[in-house]
CSV table of C-alpha atoms and ligand atoms in Angstrom, one decimal:
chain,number,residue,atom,x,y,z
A,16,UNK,CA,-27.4,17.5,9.6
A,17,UNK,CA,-24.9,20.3,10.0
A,18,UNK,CA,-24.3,19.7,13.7
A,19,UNK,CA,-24.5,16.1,12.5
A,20,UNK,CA,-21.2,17.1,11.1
A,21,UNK,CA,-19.9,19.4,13.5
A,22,UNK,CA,-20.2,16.5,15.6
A,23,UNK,CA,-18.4,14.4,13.3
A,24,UNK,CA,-15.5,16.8,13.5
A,25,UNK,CA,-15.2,17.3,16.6
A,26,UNK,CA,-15.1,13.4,17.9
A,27,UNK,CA,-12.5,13.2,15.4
A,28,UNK,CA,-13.8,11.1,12.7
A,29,UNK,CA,-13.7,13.7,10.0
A,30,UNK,CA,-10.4,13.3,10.3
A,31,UNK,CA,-10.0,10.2,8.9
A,32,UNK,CA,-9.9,10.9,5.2
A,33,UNK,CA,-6.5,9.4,3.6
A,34,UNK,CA,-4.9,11.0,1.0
A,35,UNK,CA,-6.9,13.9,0.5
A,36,UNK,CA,-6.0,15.5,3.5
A,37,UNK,CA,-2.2,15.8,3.3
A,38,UNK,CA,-2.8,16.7,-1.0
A,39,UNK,CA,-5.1,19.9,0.1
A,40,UNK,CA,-2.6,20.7,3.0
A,41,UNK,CA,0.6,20.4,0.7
A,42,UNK,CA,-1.6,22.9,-1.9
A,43,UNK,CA,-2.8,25.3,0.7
A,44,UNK,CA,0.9,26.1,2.4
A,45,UNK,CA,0.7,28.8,4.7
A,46,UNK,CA,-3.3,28.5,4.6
A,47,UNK,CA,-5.4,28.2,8.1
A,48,UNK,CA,-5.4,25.0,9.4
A,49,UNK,CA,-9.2,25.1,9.2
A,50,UNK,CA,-9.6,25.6,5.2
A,51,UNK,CA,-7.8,22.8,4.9
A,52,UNK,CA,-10.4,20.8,6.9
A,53,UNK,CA,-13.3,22.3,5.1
A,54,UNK,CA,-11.7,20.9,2.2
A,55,UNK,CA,-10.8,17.6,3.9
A,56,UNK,CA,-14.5,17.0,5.0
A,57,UNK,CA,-15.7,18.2,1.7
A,58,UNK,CA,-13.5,15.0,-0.6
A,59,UNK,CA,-15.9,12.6,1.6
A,60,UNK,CA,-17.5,11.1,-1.7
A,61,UNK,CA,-14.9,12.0,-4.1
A,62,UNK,CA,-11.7,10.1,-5.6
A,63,UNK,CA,-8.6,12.0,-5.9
A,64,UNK,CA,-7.9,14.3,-8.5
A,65,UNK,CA,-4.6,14.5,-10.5
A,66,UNK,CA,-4.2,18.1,-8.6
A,67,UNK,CA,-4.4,16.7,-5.3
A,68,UNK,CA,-2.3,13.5,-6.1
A,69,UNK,CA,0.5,15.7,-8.2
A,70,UNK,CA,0.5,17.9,-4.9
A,71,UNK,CA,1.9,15.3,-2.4
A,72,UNK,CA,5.7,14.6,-2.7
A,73,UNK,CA,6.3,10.5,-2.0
A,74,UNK,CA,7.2,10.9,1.2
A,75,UNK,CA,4.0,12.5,1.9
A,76,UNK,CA,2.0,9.4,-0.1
A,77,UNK,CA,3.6,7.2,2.7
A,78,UNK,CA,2.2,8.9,5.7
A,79,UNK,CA,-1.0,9.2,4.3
A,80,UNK,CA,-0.6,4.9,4.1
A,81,UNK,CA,0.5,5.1,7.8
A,82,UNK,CA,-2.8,7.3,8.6
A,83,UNK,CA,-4.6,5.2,6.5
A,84,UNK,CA,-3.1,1.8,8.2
A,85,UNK,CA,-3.7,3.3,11.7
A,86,UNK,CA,-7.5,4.2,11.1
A,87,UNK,CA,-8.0,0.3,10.2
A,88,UNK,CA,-6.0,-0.6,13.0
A,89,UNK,CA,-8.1,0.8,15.5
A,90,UNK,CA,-11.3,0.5,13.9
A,91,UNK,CA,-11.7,4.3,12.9
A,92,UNK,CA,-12.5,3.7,9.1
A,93,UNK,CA,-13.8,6.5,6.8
A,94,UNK,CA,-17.0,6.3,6.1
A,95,UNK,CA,-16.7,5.9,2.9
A,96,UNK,CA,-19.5,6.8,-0.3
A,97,UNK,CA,-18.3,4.7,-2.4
A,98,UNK,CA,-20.9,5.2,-5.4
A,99,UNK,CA,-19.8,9.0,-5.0
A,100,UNK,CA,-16.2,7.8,-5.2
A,101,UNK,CA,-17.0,5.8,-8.5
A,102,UNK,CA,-18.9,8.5,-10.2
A,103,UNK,CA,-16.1,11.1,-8.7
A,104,UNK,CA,-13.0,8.2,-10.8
A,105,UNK,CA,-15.2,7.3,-13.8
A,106,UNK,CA,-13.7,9.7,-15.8
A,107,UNK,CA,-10.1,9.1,-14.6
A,108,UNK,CA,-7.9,7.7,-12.2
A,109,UNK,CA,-5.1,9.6,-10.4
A,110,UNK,CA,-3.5,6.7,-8.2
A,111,UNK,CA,-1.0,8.1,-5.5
A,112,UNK,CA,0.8,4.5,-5.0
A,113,UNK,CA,1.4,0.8,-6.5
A,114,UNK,CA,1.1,-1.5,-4.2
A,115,UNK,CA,2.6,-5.1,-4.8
A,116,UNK,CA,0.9,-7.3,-2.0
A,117,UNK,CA,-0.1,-10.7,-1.6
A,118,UNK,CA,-3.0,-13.2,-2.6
A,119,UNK,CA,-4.0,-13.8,0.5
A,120,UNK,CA,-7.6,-13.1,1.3
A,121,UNK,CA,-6.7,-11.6,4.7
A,122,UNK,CA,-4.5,-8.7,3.2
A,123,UNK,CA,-7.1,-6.7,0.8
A,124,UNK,CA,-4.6,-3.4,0.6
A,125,UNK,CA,-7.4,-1.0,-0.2
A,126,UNK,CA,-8.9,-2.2,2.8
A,127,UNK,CA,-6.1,-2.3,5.0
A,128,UNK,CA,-4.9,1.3,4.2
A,129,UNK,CA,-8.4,2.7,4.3
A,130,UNK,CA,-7.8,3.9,0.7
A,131,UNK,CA,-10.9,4.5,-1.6
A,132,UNK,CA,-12.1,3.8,-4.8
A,133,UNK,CA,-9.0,5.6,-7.1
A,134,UNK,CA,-6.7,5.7,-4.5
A,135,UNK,CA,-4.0,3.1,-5.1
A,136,UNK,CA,-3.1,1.0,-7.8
A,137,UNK,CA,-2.8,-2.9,-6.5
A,138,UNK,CA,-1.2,-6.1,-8.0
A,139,UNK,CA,-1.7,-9.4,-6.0
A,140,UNK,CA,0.0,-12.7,-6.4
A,141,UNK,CA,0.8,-15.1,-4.3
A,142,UNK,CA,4.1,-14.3,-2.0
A,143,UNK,CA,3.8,-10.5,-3.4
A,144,UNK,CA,6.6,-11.7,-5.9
A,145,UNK,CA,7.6,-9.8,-8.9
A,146,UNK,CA,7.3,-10.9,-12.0
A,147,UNK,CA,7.5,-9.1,-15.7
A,148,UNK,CA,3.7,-8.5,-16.0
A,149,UNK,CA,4.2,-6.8,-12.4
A,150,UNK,CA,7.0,-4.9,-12.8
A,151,UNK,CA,5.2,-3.5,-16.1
A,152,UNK,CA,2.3,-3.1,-14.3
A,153,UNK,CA,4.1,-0.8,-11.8
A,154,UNK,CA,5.9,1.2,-14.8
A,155,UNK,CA,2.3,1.5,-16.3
A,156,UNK,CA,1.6,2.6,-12.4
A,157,UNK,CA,4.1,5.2,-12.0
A,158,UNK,CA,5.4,6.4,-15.3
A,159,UNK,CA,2.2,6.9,-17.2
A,160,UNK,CA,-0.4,7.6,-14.6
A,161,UNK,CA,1.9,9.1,-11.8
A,162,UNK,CA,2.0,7.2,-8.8
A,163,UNK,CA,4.2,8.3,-6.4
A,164,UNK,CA,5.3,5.5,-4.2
A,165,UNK,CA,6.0,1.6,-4.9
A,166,UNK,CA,4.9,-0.7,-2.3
A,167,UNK,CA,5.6,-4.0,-1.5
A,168,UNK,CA,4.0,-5.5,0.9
A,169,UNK,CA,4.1,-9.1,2.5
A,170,UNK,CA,2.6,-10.1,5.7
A,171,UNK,CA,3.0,-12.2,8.5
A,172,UNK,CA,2.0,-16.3,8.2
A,173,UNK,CA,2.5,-15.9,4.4
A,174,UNK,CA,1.1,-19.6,2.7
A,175,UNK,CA,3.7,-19.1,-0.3
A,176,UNK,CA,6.5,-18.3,1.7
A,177,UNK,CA,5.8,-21.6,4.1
A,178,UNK,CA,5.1,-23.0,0.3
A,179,UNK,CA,8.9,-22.1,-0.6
A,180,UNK,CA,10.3,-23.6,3.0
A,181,UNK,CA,8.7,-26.2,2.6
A,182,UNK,CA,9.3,-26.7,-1.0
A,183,UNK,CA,6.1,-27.7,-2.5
A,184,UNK,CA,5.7,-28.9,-5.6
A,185,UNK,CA,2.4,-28.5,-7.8
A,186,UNK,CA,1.3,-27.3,-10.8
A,187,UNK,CA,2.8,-24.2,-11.8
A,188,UNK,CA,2.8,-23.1,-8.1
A,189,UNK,CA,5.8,-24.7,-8.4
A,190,UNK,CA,7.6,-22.3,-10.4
A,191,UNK,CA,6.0,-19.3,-8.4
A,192,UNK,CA,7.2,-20.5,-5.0
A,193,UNK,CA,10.7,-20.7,-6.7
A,194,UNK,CA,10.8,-16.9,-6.5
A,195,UNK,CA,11.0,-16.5,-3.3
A,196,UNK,CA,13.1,-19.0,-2.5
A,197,UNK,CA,16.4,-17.1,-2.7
A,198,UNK,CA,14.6,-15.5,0.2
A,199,UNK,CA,14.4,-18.7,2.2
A,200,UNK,CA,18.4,-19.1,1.2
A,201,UNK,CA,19.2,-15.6,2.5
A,202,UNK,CA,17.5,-15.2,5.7
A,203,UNK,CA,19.7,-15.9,8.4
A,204,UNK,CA,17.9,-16.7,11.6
A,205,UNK,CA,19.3,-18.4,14.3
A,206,UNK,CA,16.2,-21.0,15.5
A,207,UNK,CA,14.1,-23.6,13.9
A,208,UNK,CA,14.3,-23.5,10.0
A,209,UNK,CA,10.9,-24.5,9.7
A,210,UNK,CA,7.6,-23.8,8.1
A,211,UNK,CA,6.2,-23.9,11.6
A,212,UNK,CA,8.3,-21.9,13.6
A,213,UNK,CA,6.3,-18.6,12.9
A,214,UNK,CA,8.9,-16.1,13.7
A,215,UNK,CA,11.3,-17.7,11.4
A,216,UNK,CA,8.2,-17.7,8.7
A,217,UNK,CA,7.9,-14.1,9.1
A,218,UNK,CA,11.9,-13.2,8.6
A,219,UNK,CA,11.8,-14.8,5.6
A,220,UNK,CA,8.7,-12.7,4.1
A,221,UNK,CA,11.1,-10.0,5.4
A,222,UNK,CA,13.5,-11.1,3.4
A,223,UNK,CA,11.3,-11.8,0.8
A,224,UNK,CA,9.9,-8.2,0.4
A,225,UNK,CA,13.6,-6.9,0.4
A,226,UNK,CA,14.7,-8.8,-2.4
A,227,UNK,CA,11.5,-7.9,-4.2
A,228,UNK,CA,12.8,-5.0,-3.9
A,229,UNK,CA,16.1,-4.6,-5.0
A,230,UNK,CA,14.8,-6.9,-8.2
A,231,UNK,CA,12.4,-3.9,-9.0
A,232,UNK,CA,15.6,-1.8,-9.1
A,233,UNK,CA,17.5,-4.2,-10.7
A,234,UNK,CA,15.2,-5.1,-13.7
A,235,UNK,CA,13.2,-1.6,-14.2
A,236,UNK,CA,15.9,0.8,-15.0
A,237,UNK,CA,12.3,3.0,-15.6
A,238,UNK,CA,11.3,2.9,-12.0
A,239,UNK,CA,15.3,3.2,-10.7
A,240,UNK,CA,14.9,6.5,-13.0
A,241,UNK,CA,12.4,7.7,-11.3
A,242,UNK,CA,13.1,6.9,-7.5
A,243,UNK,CA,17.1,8.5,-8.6
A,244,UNK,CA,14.8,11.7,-9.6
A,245,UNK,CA,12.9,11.5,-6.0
A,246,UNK,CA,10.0,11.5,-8.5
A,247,UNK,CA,8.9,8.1,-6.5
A,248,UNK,CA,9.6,6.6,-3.7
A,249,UNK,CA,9.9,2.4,-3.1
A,250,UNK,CA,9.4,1.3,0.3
A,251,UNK,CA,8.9,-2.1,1.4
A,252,UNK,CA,6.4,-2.9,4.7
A,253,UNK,CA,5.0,-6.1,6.6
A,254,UNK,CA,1.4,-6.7,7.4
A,255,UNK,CA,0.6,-8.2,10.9
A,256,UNK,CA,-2.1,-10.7,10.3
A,257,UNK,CA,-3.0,-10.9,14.3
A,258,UNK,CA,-2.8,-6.9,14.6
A,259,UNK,CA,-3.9,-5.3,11.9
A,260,UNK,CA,-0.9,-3.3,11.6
A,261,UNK,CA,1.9,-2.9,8.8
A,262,UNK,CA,5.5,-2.4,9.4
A,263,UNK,CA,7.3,0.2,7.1
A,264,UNK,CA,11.0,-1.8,6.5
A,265,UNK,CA,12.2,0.4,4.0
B,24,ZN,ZN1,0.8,-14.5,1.5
């Protein structure tokens, strides 16, 4: 079993474990690289703790997104116990990051960032817009449990943004789509204005993930606070339905 692990290590698949791994190396400054893996390999079946989460500044939340992102990407996935991981949380939950991401079946955040059970906070609605129920969701997120990072995050091919170009009307889809379209009004793009032109689709969930945005900022003086303090960070990014991969944009 032990070389089972050794193994493990060696081929590099240990290394996989998200957040944990840059929380224990931000406590353990000027420790051996090599307790630090211990320690990584040994958070396997366990959720983060508030310790490891308050350890990690926001910028340091975002890599371990980025790691996370790339392990998915190129199929290197933890190996997740995920009945340890709800035993490890059932007591309490000490979320590094909110994300803000989309309906769409194809972008399950958890899943895309290789976060466990614990990990992340995430609020999905179609278009990844923001609405009050969101933006107090993220306060809840950030100001009483301690997130560290706000994410918004659209994706490529996005069925509400085509929605809002296309300006469908139905139900109270209607008045959903009607927030992002002050995104389809701002994007400037030079070629076919068109729900089917896929690049032009895709600049305006760009778009649309900026103004979401600077509307956080603009209507949660709680959350401005706190990124003014450093305390969080908000960052926007766009995930590639065809690659796997998401863009950091800010
Ligand atoms: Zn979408």
């Amino acid at each position: 079993m032990k070389k089972t692990l050794n193994e493990s290590r060696d081929n590099g698949t240990l290394d996989r474990r998200r957040f944990l791994g840059t929380a224990l190396g931000a406590c353990a400054i000027g420790a051996p690289l090599g307790l630090v893996s211990m320690q990584l390999a040994a958070s396997m079946s366990e959720s983060l703790t508030k310790e490891q989460r308050d350890s990690m500044t926001p910028s340091q939340v975002i890599d371990e997104l980025k790691k996370g992102n790339e392990r998915f990407r190129t199929g290197k996935m933890a190996r997740r116990d995920y009945v340890g991981e709800q035993r490890s949380s059932a007591a309490g939950q000490y979320p590094a990051a909110v994300i803000l991401g989309c309906l769409d079946s194809r972008v399950p955040a958890e899943i895309v960032f290789d976060a466990g059970i614990g990990d992340t906070f995430v609020g999905r609605v179609a278009g990844n817009v923001v609405n009050d129920d969101m933006l107090g969701s993220m306060e809840f997120a950030c100001a009483v449990s301690g997130a560290k990072v706000v994410l918004v995050l659209g994706h490529t091919a996005c069925g509400a943004v085509k929605g809002a170009i296309d300006d469908v009307v139905l139900g109270n889809l209607t008045g959903l789509l009607a927030r992002i379209k002050p995104a389809v009004s701002e994007t400037k793009f030079d070629g076919e204005r068109s729900s089917k032109n896929a690049s032009y689709v895709n600049a305006v969930a760009r778009t649309n993930v900026g103004l979401a945005l600077a509307e956080i900022r603009r209507r949660s003086p709680i959350l401005e606070d706190l990124e003014k303090k450093g305390s969080i960070k908000m960052a926007g990014a766009m995930y590639d339905l065809a690659s796997g991969a998401v863009d950091f944009v800010g």
